[in-house]
Coordinates of C-alpha atoms and ligand atoms in Angstrom, one line a residue:
M1 CA -0.1 0.0 0.2
G2 CA 1.2 3.5 -0.4
N3 CA 1.1 6.1 2.3
R4 CA -2.6 5.8 3.8
G5 CA -2.6 9.1 5.4
E6 CA -2.5 11.1 2.1
R7 CA -5.4 11.3 0.0
R8 CA -4.8 11.0 -3.9
N9 CA -7.3 11.6 -6.4
S10 CA -9.7 9.1 -4.4
I11 CA -13.0 8.9 -6.3
T12 CA -15.6 11.0 -4.3
E13 CA -19.0 11.2 -5.2
T14 CA -18.8 15.3 -5.4
E15 CA -15.3 15.2 -7.1
I16 CA -17.3 13.0 -9.7
E17 CA -20.1 15.9 -10.0
D18 CA -17.4 18.3 -10.1
K19 CA -15.7 17.0 -13.4
A20 CA -16.4 18.9 -16.6
D21 CA -18.7 17.0 -18.7
V22 CA -17.0 15.1 -21.7
Y23 CA -18.8 14.3 -25.0
L24 CA -18.0 10.7 -25.6
N25 CA -19.5 10.9 -29.3
D26 CA -20.9 13.5 -31.4
R27 CA -23.8 11.5 -32.6
D28 CA -25.3 10.7 -29.8
H29 CA -24.3 13.9 -27.7
I30 CA -23.4 11.3 -25.0
E31 CA -22.1 12.9 -21.9
V32 CA -20.2 11.7 -18.8
H33 CA -17.9 12.4 -16.2
V34 CA -14.3 11.2 -16.7
V35 CA -13.1 10.5 -13.1
K36 CA -9.6 9.4 -14.0
G37 CA -7.5 9.6 -17.8
D38 CA -8.0 11.3 -20.9
F39 CA -10.4 9.9 -23.0
T40 CA -9.7 12.1 -26.0
A41 CA -6.1 10.4 -26.2
L42 CA -7.8 6.7 -26.7
P43 CA -8.1 4.8 -29.7
E44 CA -11.0 5.5 -31.7
K45 CA -12.5 2.2 -31.6
V46 CA -12.1 2.1 -27.9
K47 CA -13.8 5.4 -27.7
E48 CA -16.7 3.9 -29.7
F49 CA -16.9 0.8 -27.5
I50 CA -16.9 2.9 -24.4
A51 CA -19.6 5.5 -25.6
E52 CA -21.8 2.6 -26.9
N53 CA -21.7 1.0 -23.2
V54 CA -22.1 4.2 -21.7
K55 CA -25.2 5.2 -23.7
V56 CA -26.9 2.3 -22.6
C57 CA -25.6 1.1 -19.1
R58 CA -25.7 4.8 -18.0
P59 CA -22.6 4.6 -15.2
K60 CA -22.0 8.1 -13.4
G61 CA -18.4 8.0 -14.4
I62 CA -15.7 6.7 -16.2
Y63 CA -12.2 5.6 -15.2
L64 CA -9.5 4.7 -17.3
C65 CA -7.2 2.8 -15.7
D66 CA -3.6 2.5 -16.2
G67 CA -2.4 -0.3 -14.2
S68 CA -0.3 1.6 -12.2
E69 CA 0.5 0.8 -8.2
E70 CA -1.0 4.3 -7.0
E71 CA -4.1 3.2 -9.1
R72 CA -4.3 -0.2 -7.3
D73 CA -3.5 1.5 -3.8
E74 CA -6.0 4.1 -4.4
I75 CA -8.8 1.4 -5.3
T76 CA -7.9 -0.8 -2.8
E77 CA -8.1 1.9 0.0
K78 CA -11.4 2.8 -1.0
M79 CA -12.4 -1.0 -0.8
V80 CA -11.2 -1.3 2.6
A81 CA -13.0 1.8 3.8
R82 CA -16.3 0.3 2.5
G83 CA -15.8 -2.9 4.1
L84 CA -15.1 -5.4 0.7
L85 CA -11.6 -6.1 1.4
T86 CA -10.0 -6.9 4.8
P87 CA -6.5 -6.3 5.1
L88 CA -5.0 -9.4 6.4
Q89 CA -2.2 -8.3 8.8
K90 CA 0.1 -11.1 8.5
Y91 CA 1.2 -10.7 5.0
D92 CA 2.4 -8.1 3.0
N93 CA -0.4 -6.2 1.0
C94 CA -2.6 -9.1 1.1
F95 CA -6.7 -8.8 1.4
L96 CA -9.4 -11.1 2.0
A97 CA -12.9 -10.4 0.1
R98 CA -16.1 -12.4 0.8
T99 CA -18.6 -12.8 -1.8
D100 CA -22.4 -12.8 -1.5
P101 CA -23.1 -16.4 -0.9
A102 CA -25.0 -16.5 -3.8
D103 CA -22.2 -15.8 -6.3
V104 CA -19.1 -18.3 -5.7
A105 CA -18.3 -20.2 -8.7
R106 CA -18.6 -20.3 -12.2
V107 CA -22.1 -20.4 -14.0
E108 CA -21.9 -22.8 -16.8
G109 CA -25.7 -23.4 -16.8
R110 CA -25.8 -19.4 -18.0
T111 CA -22.9 -19.2 -20.1
F112 CA -23.6 -19.1 -24.0
T113 CA -22.2 -18.8 -27.5
V114 CA -23.8 -16.3 -29.6
T115 CA -23.4 -17.3 -33.5
K116 CA -25.8 -16.6 -36.4
E117 CA -25.6 -20.3 -37.0
K118 CA -26.0 -22.5 -34.4
Y119 CA -24.0 -25.3 -35.4
A120 CA -20.9 -22.7 -35.7
S121 CA -21.0 -22.8 -31.8
V122 CA -22.2 -26.2 -31.0
P123 CA -22.2 -29.8 -32.5
H124 CA -25.1 -31.7 -34.0
V125 CA -26.5 -33.8 -31.1
K126 CA -28.4 -36.9 -31.3
E127 CA -32.1 -36.3 -31.1
G128 CA -33.2 -36.4 -27.7
V129 CA -29.8 -36.1 -26.4
K130 CA -28.7 -32.8 -24.2
G131 CA -25.8 -31.1 -25.5
I132 CA -23.1 -30.7 -22.9
L133 CA -20.7 -29.3 -25.3
G134 CA -21.2 -25.9 -25.2
Q135 CA -24.5 -23.9 -25.1
W136 CA -25.7 -21.8 -28.1
M137 CA -27.9 -18.6 -27.9
G138 CA -29.1 -17.1 -31.3
E139 CA -28.5 -13.6 -32.1
E140 CA -31.8 -12.4 -31.2
D141 CA -32.4 -13.7 -28.0
A142 CA -28.7 -12.7 -27.0
R143 CA -29.9 -9.1 -27.9
R144 CA -33.3 -9.2 -26.1
E145 CA -31.7 -11.0 -23.2
S146 CA -28.8 -8.2 -22.8
Q147 CA -31.1 -5.3 -23.4
N148 CA -33.2 -6.6 -20.6
R149 CA -30.3 -6.6 -18.3
L150 CA -28.1 -3.7 -19.6
A151 CA -30.2 -0.7 -19.7
G152 CA -29.2 1.4 -16.9
C153 CA -27.2 -1.4 -15.2
M154 CA -24.5 0.8 -14.0
K155 CA -26.5 3.8 -12.7
G156 CA -24.7 5.3 -10.0
R157 CA -21.6 3.5 -10.2
V158 CA -18.1 4.3 -11.9
M159 CA -17.3 2.2 -15.2
Y160 CA -13.7 1.3 -15.2
V161 CA -11.9 0.8 -18.2
I162 CA -9.2 -1.8 -18.2
P163 CA -6.8 -2.1 -21.0
F164 CA -5.1 -5.4 -20.8
S165 CA -2.7 -7.7 -23.0
M166 CA -3.0 -11.4 -22.5
G167 CA 0.7 -12.6 -23.0
P168 CA 3.7 -9.9 -22.9
V169 CA 2.5 -6.8 -24.1
G170 CA 3.6 -6.5 -27.9
G171 CA 4.5 -10.0 -27.9
A172 CA 3.9 -11.7 -31.3
L173 CA 1.7 -14.4 -29.7
S174 CA -0.2 -12.0 -27.5
K175 CA -3.5 -10.6 -27.7
I176 CA -5.2 -7.3 -26.4
G177 CA -8.6 -6.7 -24.9
V178 CA -10.3 -4.0 -23.1
Q179 CA -12.6 -4.8 -20.4
L180 CA -15.5 -2.5 -19.0
T181 CA -16.7 -3.3 -15.7
D182 CA -18.6 -1.5 -12.8
F183 CA -16.6 -3.8 -10.1
N184 CA -13.5 -2.6 -8.6
Y185 CA -12.8 -6.1 -7.4
V186 CA -12.5 -7.0 -10.8
V187 CA -10.1 -3.9 -11.6
L188 CA -7.7 -5.2 -8.8
S189 CA -8.1 -8.8 -10.1
M190 CA -7.6 -8.0 -13.4
R191 CA -4.6 -6.3 -12.8
I192 CA -3.2 -9.3 -11.0
M193 CA -4.4 -11.8 -13.8
T194 CA -3.4 -9.9 -17.1
R195 CA -1.0 -7.1 -18.0
V196 CA -2.9 -3.8 -17.3
S197 CA -1.1 -0.9 -18.7
S198 CA -1.9 2.2 -20.3
K199 CA 1.2 1.4 -23.0
I200 CA -1.5 -1.2 -24.4
W201 CA -3.1 2.1 -26.0
D202 CA -0.1 2.7 -27.7
V203 CA 0.5 -0.9 -28.8
L204 CA -3.0 -1.0 -30.2
G205 CA -3.3 1.8 -31.9
D206 CA -6.2 1.4 -34.7
G207 CA -5.8 -2.3 -34.5
E208 CA -8.0 -4.9 -33.1
F209 CA -8.8 -6.0 -29.6
V210 CA -11.4 -8.1 -27.6
R211 CA -14.2 -6.2 -26.6
C212 CA -15.1 -7.4 -23.0
F213 CA -18.2 -6.0 -21.2
H214 CA -19.0 -6.8 -17.6
S215 CA -21.5 -5.4 -15.2
I216 CA -22.6 -6.6 -11.7
G217 CA -25.9 -5.5 -12.7
A218 CA -26.7 -3.6 -9.4
P219 CA -27.1 -0.3 -10.2
R220 CA -27.8 2.2 -7.5
P221 CA -30.1 2.5 -5.6
V222 CA -29.8 -1.4 -5.0
Q223 CA -33.1 -3.5 -5.5
R224 CA -31.4 -6.5 -4.3
K225 CA -30.0 -6.7 -0.7
V226 CA -26.0 -6.3 -1.0
I227 CA -24.6 -9.1 1.4
N228 CA -20.8 -8.6 2.1
H229 CA -20.4 -5.5 0.2
W230 CA -20.7 -7.5 -2.8
P231 CA -23.2 -6.5 -5.2
C232 CA -24.6 -9.0 -7.8
D233 CA -27.7 -10.2 -9.6
P234 CA -27.1 -14.1 -9.1
E235 CA -30.8 -14.7 -10.6
R236 CA -30.2 -13.3 -13.9
V237 CA -26.4 -13.9 -14.5
L238 CA -25.7 -14.1 -18.2
I239 CA -22.4 -14.7 -19.8
C240 CA -22.5 -14.4 -23.6
H241 CA -19.4 -14.8 -26.2
F242 CA -19.9 -13.4 -29.7
P243 CA -16.7 -15.2 -31.5
D244 CA -17.5 -13.7 -34.7
E245 CA -17.3 -10.2 -33.1
R246 CA -14.4 -11.1 -30.7
R247 CA -16.6 -10.0 -27.8
V248 CA -17.9 -11.1 -24.3
M249 CA -20.7 -9.9 -22.4
S250 CA -21.1 -10.8 -18.8
Y251 CA -23.6 -9.7 -16.6
G252 CA -24.7 -10.3 -12.9
S253 CA -21.8 -12.1 -11.1
G254 CA -18.4 -10.7 -9.6
Y255 CA -16.9 -14.3 -9.4
G256 CA -13.6 -15.5 -11.0
G257 CA -14.3 -16.9 -14.4
N258 CA -17.6 -15.1 -14.8
S259 CA -15.6 -11.4 -14.2
L260 CA -12.1 -11.8 -14.7
L261 CA -13.1 -11.9 -18.6
G262 CA -9.3 -12.0 -19.6
K263 CA -9.3 -15.6 -18.2
K264 CA -11.7 -18.3 -19.4
C265 CA -14.2 -16.2 -21.6
F266 CA -11.0 -14.6 -23.7
A267 CA -8.0 -16.5 -23.2
L268 CA -10.3 -20.0 -23.9
R269 CA -13.6 -19.3 -25.4
I270 CA -13.0 -16.1 -27.8
A271 CA -9.2 -17.3 -28.2
G272 CA -10.1 -20.8 -29.2
R273 CA -11.8 -19.3 -32.1
I274 CA -9.2 -16.9 -33.0
A275 CA -7.0 -20.0 -32.6
K276 CA -9.0 -21.8 -35.4
D277 CA -9.1 -19.4 -37.5
E278 CA -5.5 -18.4 -37.1
G279 CA -4.3 -22.0 -37.1
W280 CA -2.9 -22.5 -33.3
L281 CA -4.2 -23.6 -30.0
A282 CA -5.8 -21.9 -27.2
E283 CA -5.9 -24.7 -24.3
H284 CA -6.9 -25.3 -20.6
M285 CA -3.4 -26.4 -19.8
L286 CA -0.4 -25.7 -17.3
I287 CA 2.9 -25.1 -18.4
L288 CA 6.2 -26.5 -16.8
S289 CA 9.7 -27.4 -17.4
I290 CA 11.6 -30.2 -16.0
T291 CA 15.3 -30.5 -15.8
N292 CA 17.2 -33.8 -15.1
P293 CA 20.3 -34.2 -13.4
K294 CA 22.2 -34.3 -16.5
G295 CA 21.0 -30.7 -17.0
E296 CA 18.6 -31.6 -19.8
E297 CA 15.3 -29.4 -20.0
K298 CA 11.9 -30.4 -21.3
F299 CA 8.8 -28.5 -21.4
I300 CA 5.4 -30.0 -21.1
A301 CA 1.9 -28.6 -21.3
A302 CA -0.8 -30.6 -19.4
A303 CA -4.7 -30.6 -19.5
F304 CA -6.8 -31.4 -16.6
P305 CA -10.3 -30.3 -15.9
S306 CA -10.9 -27.7 -13.2
A307 CA -9.7 -28.3 -9.7
C308 CA -7.6 -31.6 -10.6
G309 CA -4.4 -30.2 -9.1
K310 CA -3.3 -28.4 -12.3
T311 CA -1.7 -25.5 -10.0
N312 CA 0.1 -28.2 -7.8
M313 CA 1.5 -29.9 -11.0
A314 CA 2.5 -26.7 -12.6
M315 CA 4.5 -26.0 -9.3
I316 CA 5.7 -29.3 -8.4
T317 CA 8.6 -29.6 -5.8
P318 CA 10.3 -32.8 -7.5
S319 CA 11.2 -35.4 -4.8
L320 CA 13.9 -36.9 -6.9
P321 CA 17.2 -35.5 -6.2
G322 CA 19.0 -33.5 -9.0
Y323 CA 15.7 -32.6 -10.7
T324 CA 14.2 -29.2 -11.1
A325 CA 11.1 -28.0 -11.9
R326 CA 10.1 -24.5 -13.1
C327 CA 6.6 -22.9 -13.7
I328 CA 5.7 -20.9 -16.7
G329 CA 1.5 -21.3 -16.2
D330 CA -0.9 -23.0 -14.3
D331 CA -4.1 -22.8 -16.1
I332 CA -4.0 -21.6 -19.7
A333 CA -1.5 -22.1 -22.8
W334 CA -1.6 -20.4 -26.3
M335 CA 0.4 -22.7 -28.3
R336 CA 1.5 -22.0 -32.2
F337 CA 4.0 -23.9 -34.3
G338 CA 7.1 -21.9 -35.0
E339 CA 9.1 -21.5 -38.4
D340 CA 11.2 -24.3 -36.7
G341 CA 8.3 -26.7 -36.6
R342 CA 8.3 -26.6 -32.8
L343 CA 5.2 -25.8 -30.9
R344 CA 5.7 -22.9 -28.7
A345 CA 3.6 -21.8 -25.9
I346 CA 3.1 -18.8 -23.8
N347 CA 1.0 -18.4 -20.7
P348 CA -1.3 -15.5 -21.9
E349 CA -1.9 -14.7 -17.9
A350 CA -0.1 -12.9 -15.6
G351 CA -1.4 -14.4 -12.1
F352 CA -2.7 -17.6 -10.6
F353 CA -6.2 -17.8 -9.4
G354 CA -5.7 -20.8 -7.9
V355 CA -8.3 -23.2 -5.7
A356 CA -7.5 -22.6 -2.1
P357 CA -8.5 -25.7 -0.4
G358 CA -6.2 -28.6 -0.3
T359 CA -3.1 -26.2 -1.1
S360 CA -0.4 -26.3 2.0
T361 CA 2.9 -26.4 2.6
K362 CA 2.9 -30.1 2.0
T363 CA 0.7 -30.1 -1.1
N364 CA 2.0 -27.1 -2.7
P365 CA 4.6 -25.1 -0.8
V366 CA 5.6 -23.0 -3.9
A367 CA 2.0 -21.9 -4.2
M368 CA 1.9 -21.1 -0.2
K369 CA 4.9 -18.9 -0.7
S370 CA 3.5 -17.1 -3.8
C371 CA 0.5 -15.8 -1.9
M372 CA 2.3 -14.2 1.1
K373 CA 2.2 -10.8 -0.8
D374 CA 0.0 -8.7 -3.3
T375 CA -2.7 -11.3 -2.9
I376 CA -6.3 -11.3 -3.0
F377 CA -8.0 -14.1 -1.2
T378 CA -11.9 -14.6 -1.8
N379 CA -13.9 -16.6 0.4
V380 CA -11.2 -18.1 2.7
G381 CA -11.3 -18.3 6.4
M382 CA -9.2 -15.9 8.4
T383 CA -7.3 -16.5 11.9
E384 CA -7.3 -14.1 14.6
D385 CA -3.8 -12.8 13.7
G386 CA -4.9 -11.8 10.3
G387 CA -3.9 -14.7 8.5
I388 CA -5.4 -17.2 6.1
F389 CA -6.9 -20.5 6.5
W390 CA -8.6 -23.3 4.3
E391 CA -9.4 -26.9 4.4
G392 CA -5.7 -28.6 4.2
M393 CA -4.1 -26.1 6.5
E394 CA -5.0 -27.7 9.7
K395 CA -1.3 -28.5 10.6
E396 CA -0.4 -24.6 9.8
V397 CA -2.8 -23.3 12.5
D398 CA -3.2 -23.0 16.1
R399 CA -6.1 -25.3 16.7
E400 CA -7.2 -23.5 19.8
K401 CA -7.7 -20.3 18.4
P402 CA -10.8 -19.4 16.6
I403 CA -11.0 -18.7 12.9
T404 CA -14.0 -16.7 11.1
T405 CA -15.2 -18.8 8.1
W406 CA -15.9 -17.3 4.7
L407 CA -19.5 -16.5 6.1
G408 CA -18.3 -14.7 8.9
D409 CA -19.0 -17.4 11.4
K410 CA -16.8 -18.3 14.4
W411 CA -15.3 -21.7 14.0
K412 CA -12.4 -23.8 15.2
V413 CA -10.5 -26.8 13.6
G414 CA -12.3 -29.9 14.2
M415 CA -15.6 -28.5 14.4
E416 CA -18.4 -29.4 11.7
G417 CA -18.6 -27.5 8.6
K418 CA -16.1 -25.8 6.8
A419 CA -14.1 -22.6 7.4
A420 CA -13.6 -21.9 3.3
H421 CA -15.8 -22.5 0.6
P422 CA -14.5 -25.3 -1.6
N423 CA -14.1 -23.0 -4.4
S424 CA -12.3 -20.1 -2.6
R425 CA -9.3 -19.1 -4.2
F426 CA -5.9 -16.8 -4.0
C427 CA -5.3 -14.6 -6.8
C428 CA -1.5 -13.6 -6.8
P429 CA 1.0 -12.5 -9.3
A430 CA 2.9 -15.4 -11.2
S431 CA 6.2 -13.0 -10.7
N432 CA 5.7 -13.7 -6.9
C433 CA 6.2 -17.6 -7.7
P434 CA 9.8 -18.5 -6.3
I435 CA 10.3 -21.3 -9.3
I436 CA 8.6 -19.1 -12.2
H437 CA 10.8 -19.8 -15.2
P438 CA 13.3 -17.1 -16.5
K439 CA 11.4 -17.4 -19.9
W440 CA 7.9 -17.3 -18.7
E441 CA 7.5 -13.8 -20.3
H442 CA 9.4 -14.6 -23.5
P443 CA 7.5 -13.3 -26.2
D444 CA 8.6 -16.3 -28.3
G445 CA 7.3 -18.6 -25.8
V446 CA 8.7 -22.2 -24.9
P447 CA 9.0 -25.4 -27.2
I448 CA 6.8 -28.1 -26.1
D449 CA 8.2 -31.6 -25.9
A450 CA 5.1 -33.2 -24.3
I451 CA 1.6 -32.7 -23.8
I452 CA -0.4 -34.6 -20.9
F453 CA -4.2 -35.1 -20.5
G454 CA -5.5 -36.3 -16.9
G455 CA -8.3 -36.3 -14.7
R456 CA -9.6 -37.8 -11.4
R457 CA -10.2 -41.5 -12.3
P458 CA -10.6 -43.5 -9.1
E459 CA -11.1 -46.8 -11.0
G460 CA -9.4 -48.7 -13.9
V461 CA -7.1 -45.9 -15.5
P462 CA -3.3 -46.5 -15.3
L463 CA -1.0 -43.9 -13.8
V464 CA 0.6 -43.1 -17.1
Y465 CA 0.2 -44.3 -20.7
E466 CA 1.4 -42.8 -24.0
S467 CA -0.5 -42.5 -27.1
F468 CA 0.3 -44.5 -30.0
D469 CA 0.5 -41.2 -32.4
W470 CA -1.0 -37.9 -32.7
Q471 CA -4.3 -39.1 -34.0
H472 CA -4.5 -41.6 -31.1
G473 CA -3.5 -38.8 -28.8
V474 CA -6.5 -36.6 -29.9
M475 CA -8.7 -39.6 -29.2
I476 CA -7.5 -39.9 -25.8
G477 CA -7.9 -36.0 -24.9
A478 CA -11.4 -36.3 -26.5
S479 CA -12.3 -39.4 -24.1
L480 CA -11.2 -37.2 -20.9
K481 CA -13.4 -38.0 -18.1
S482 CA -13.1 -36.7 -14.5
E483 CA -15.1 -36.9 -11.1
T484 CA -16.6 -33.7 -10.8
T485 CA -15.3 -30.9 -8.6
A486 CA -16.4 -27.4 -6.9
A487 CA -15.0 -25.1 -9.6
A488 CA -18.7 -24.8 -10.9
E489 CA -22.1 -25.2 -9.8
F490 CA -21.9 -29.3 -10.0
K491 CA -22.8 -30.9 -6.8
G492 CA -21.5 -34.2 -5.6
K493 CA -19.1 -36.5 -7.0
Q494 CA -19.7 -38.3 -10.2
I495 CA -17.6 -39.2 -13.2
M496 CA -18.1 -36.4 -16.2
H497 CA -16.9 -36.0 -19.6
D498 CA -14.6 -33.5 -19.9
P499 CA -13.0 -33.6 -23.1
M500 CA -9.7 -32.0 -23.7
A501 CA -10.2 -30.7 -20.2
M502 CA -12.5 -27.8 -22.2
R503 CA -16.0 -28.8 -22.2
P504 CA -16.9 -25.5 -20.0
F505 CA -14.3 -23.2 -22.1
L506 CA -15.5 -24.3 -25.8
G507 CA -15.6 -21.2 -28.0
Y508 CA -17.0 -23.0 -31.1
N509 CA -18.3 -26.7 -32.6
F510 CA -16.3 -29.4 -30.5
G511 CA -16.7 -31.6 -33.5
D512 CA -14.5 -29.0 -35.6
Y513 CA -12.3 -28.2 -32.7
L514 CA -11.3 -31.8 -32.9
Q515 CA -10.6 -31.4 -36.6
H516 CA -8.4 -28.3 -35.8
W517 CA -6.3 -30.5 -33.4
L518 CA -6.1 -33.2 -36.3
D519 CA -5.0 -30.6 -38.9
V520 CA -2.1 -28.9 -36.8
D521 CA -0.2 -32.3 -37.3
Q522 CA 1.5 -31.4 -40.8
P523 CA 4.7 -32.5 -42.3
G524 CA 7.7 -30.6 -41.3
R525 CA 6.2 -30.2 -37.6
H526 CA 7.9 -31.8 -34.7
M527 CA 4.7 -33.1 -33.0
P528 CA 4.8 -33.6 -29.3
K529 CA 3.9 -37.0 -27.9
I530 CA 1.0 -37.0 -26.1
F531 CA 0.2 -39.1 -22.9
H532 CA -2.5 -39.7 -20.5
V533 CA -1.9 -39.5 -16.4
N534 CA -4.3 -40.5 -13.5
W535 CA -2.8 -39.8 -10.0
F536 CA -6.1 -40.5 -8.4
R537 CA -6.5 -44.3 -8.7
L538 CA -7.8 -46.1 -5.6
N539 CA -7.2 -49.6 -4.4
E540 CA -10.3 -52.0 -3.3
Q541 CA -10.0 -50.4 0.4
G542 CA -10.6 -46.9 -1.3
K543 CA -7.1 -45.8 -0.5
F544 CA -4.7 -43.8 -3.2
L545 CA -2.5 -46.0 -5.1
W546 CA 0.2 -43.6 -5.9
P547 CA 1.3 -40.6 -3.4
G548 CA 1.0 -38.0 -6.0
F549 CA 2.3 -34.6 -5.5
S550 CA 5.8 -34.2 -5.4
E551 CA 6.5 -38.0 -6.4
N552 CA 4.7 -37.1 -9.7
V553 CA 8.0 -36.1 -10.8
R554 CA 8.8 -39.7 -11.2
V555 CA 6.0 -40.0 -13.8
I556 CA 7.1 -37.0 -15.6
D557 CA 10.7 -38.2 -15.8
W558 CA 9.1 -41.5 -17.4
I559 CA 7.5 -39.2 -19.9
C560 CA 10.7 -37.0 -20.6
R561 CA 12.6 -40.2 -21.2
R562 CA 9.8 -41.4 -23.9
V563 CA 10.3 -38.2 -25.4
D564 CA 13.7 -39.2 -26.0
N565 CA 12.8 -42.5 -27.3
E566 CA 14.1 -44.5 -24.4
D567 CA 13.0 -48.0 -24.6
I568 CA 10.7 -48.2 -21.7
A569 CA 7.5 -48.7 -23.0
E570 CA 5.1 -51.5 -24.4
P571 CA 1.9 -51.6 -26.0
S572 CA -1.4 -52.4 -24.5
P573 CA -4.9 -52.1 -26.0
I574 CA -5.2 -48.6 -24.6
G575 CA -1.8 -46.9 -25.4
L576 CA 1.9 -47.7 -24.3
L577 CA 2.3 -48.7 -20.4
P578 CA 5.7 -48.3 -18.8
K579 CA 7.7 -51.4 -18.7
S580 CA 8.0 -52.9 -15.4
G581 CA 10.4 -51.3 -13.3
S582 CA 10.9 -48.3 -15.6
I583 CA 9.4 -45.7 -13.6
C584 CA 11.6 -45.0 -10.7
T585 CA 10.1 -46.0 -7.3
E586 CA 13.1 -46.0 -5.3
G587 CA 12.3 -44.7 -1.6
L588 CA 8.7 -45.3 -2.0
S589 CA 6.8 -48.2 -0.1
G590 CA 3.8 -50.2 -0.8
I591 CA 3.8 -49.1 -4.7
S592 CA 2.0 -52.1 -6.7
E593 CA 2.8 -51.8 -10.0
E594 CA 0.4 -54.3 -10.8
E595 CA -2.6 -52.4 -9.6
L596 CA -1.3 -49.1 -10.8
F597 CA -1.0 -50.1 -14.5
S598 CA -3.5 -52.8 -14.9
V599 CA -5.8 -52.6 -17.7
P600 CA -8.9 -54.2 -16.7
K601 CA -10.6 -55.7 -19.8
D602 CA -14.0 -55.5 -18.4
Y603 CA -13.7 -51.5 -17.1
W604 CA -12.2 -50.8 -20.5
T605 CA -14.7 -52.7 -22.9
E606 CA -17.5 -50.8 -20.8
D607 CA -15.4 -47.6 -20.9
I608 CA -14.9 -47.5 -24.4
K609 CA -18.4 -48.4 -25.4
E610 CA -19.8 -45.5 -23.2
T611 CA -17.3 -43.2 -24.5
K612 CA -17.8 -43.9 -28.2
Q613 CA -21.5 -43.3 -27.5
F614 CA -21.0 -40.4 -25.7
L615 CA -18.9 -38.8 -28.7
I616 CA -21.5 -40.3 -31.2
D617 CA -24.1 -38.9 -29.1
Q618 CA -22.7 -35.3 -28.5
T619 CA -21.1 -34.7 -31.7
G620 CA -23.0 -36.5 -34.2
C621 CA -22.1 -35.9 -38.0
D622 CA -19.4 -33.5 -36.6
L623 CA -17.2 -36.2 -35.2
P624 CA -14.1 -36.4 -37.2
S625 CA -14.1 -39.7 -38.9
V626 CA -10.5 -40.2 -37.8
I627 CA -11.7 -39.9 -34.2
L628 CA -14.5 -42.5 -34.9
D629 CA -11.8 -44.7 -36.5
E630 CA -9.3 -44.3 -33.3
L631 CA -12.4 -45.4 -31.0
N632 CA -13.0 -48.5 -33.3
K633 CA -9.6 -49.7 -33.3
Q634 CA -9.3 -49.0 -29.5
Q635 CA -12.5 -51.0 -29.3
E636 CA -11.0 -53.9 -31.1
R637 CA -8.1 -53.9 -29.4
I638 CA -9.7 -54.3 -26.2
E639 CA -12.1 -57.2 -27.5
N640 CA -8.9 -58.9 -28.4
M641 CA -7.1 -58.5 -25.3
Ligands
OXD701 C1 -10.4 -22.2 -13.3 C2 -11.3 -23.4 -13.4 O1 -10.6 -21.4 -12.3 O2 -10.8 -24.1 -14.2 O3 -9.2 -22.1 -13.5 O4 -12.4 -23.2 -13.0
MN702 MN1 -9.0 -23.8 -14.8

């Protein structure tokens, strides 16, 4: 924080009223008070974008963000004064936000892709089947639904204008966005998660940008009771993506992926479509590097459904001596083949928005260190001395001392209930990460050697297997399934399909998406090997067969040796399995290779039948024939085993 005693340009009602009116556009004579920044200096297209939305939403002023620390401190101070942020004295410049308990996760049921033609957005599903690979809304419906919500939705509030870059500012693989929002929490979080800077205006010039609109939907005077100083309109949440226009409209929620539009909305759904049009890949993947004791470094991109431990893997502390892991990103990878034929990846984000529960000095000490400064925690518990607490941290706090839960109740470790919401988060700058890779912001990205798909599969699925080739690997990705978690609104544990870990983040027809993955395999390109991992297999007593976390380096090491074509794999009906003894288990006790790597015929007979049916039902005539062939071949191999 800056000097709290000194009042810089805090936005006060009077000051806003005092500012001279500014005409935002000549045609409609829209006037608005410019709270901060020089509207006249903005690129024309940005002025138009702002003016159109001011006209509809009627904010009391506009605030052009510059991404500076002064700006951060000014906004933070105001939020602390209002009670929306609580300073966490134990750490440096860290704050806790508690949301309205009705606004705690991404709302997949209210998230849509809007295109003129339905099948540009979603595949042809079999008659009578409910499609789960994206939701389409027609243009007319989207226009009507937006109008119903947006007219006057920012009355009495300031509209912040956030210029941001996904990827290093000006980088060849980077893209620019401009987000409008009426929620200062979003401004602070976007500042952590993306690169917000007034330099963006110069880089942008008259170029294209992704138009991101966000409103919490709580014009003043508020109609709905505001809980925890977290205004929202949860009953009317609506998140629409307009891939043809490279535009996002998000209304009603202030939480995570619903409101930090650079993340899922832009970097996955809209960028997915841009990537298809431009011939690259925008994926729900972490990026990490592993250097072995010989000093050889490999880069890996890995896709797991939400809340399956991506952040833990991205920040792995290898248990094997002599290995070093470094993190490039924990959630999203933008990957493009370079002129040398290598697939290069950047992390478009600038921060981590990690699931808090389960993160601890035991499971992810690197993440714990990353969030000790400049971090916003949301919906976690708080200790008496201004520290954080969530499920998984029981050994790190004094059990006798009371904790304030995310709902504001007094609670102690051992009592019923939970201190933190299962989808509570830490939002911290990636630069805080002690093992961040020196090249994590390199504009050319890092060369990817292997791609991993994984999920929570308690039964039947081996610890690791390798695809026979790229096409088989794409089929493995398309067949991805996992136990549900708290990242979205689903309740209870069930195994759900989450193809390519992209089910909630698809920006266009999934059949076309699979075809795009097949099409990037071109002569002259060095295709990364594709693997599937499962850290979560249980034995008959319900105990994990594999210790996971830092021990996963043993599996990563096997993968790296396979990248070097070491003869340590043997075929099975589902892919190449590690030869006996080829994964180093030295120092581990109670590991049963037999149980970890078995491929039970009954299980896989059922699995391939179900998966094939799922893909046929969900993508119908859009399913690439290559993928259907791969599924049939796999089925045949299983039948003959
Ligand atoms: C996330 C998610 O927040 O996948 O990363 O839900
Ligand atoms: Mn994610």
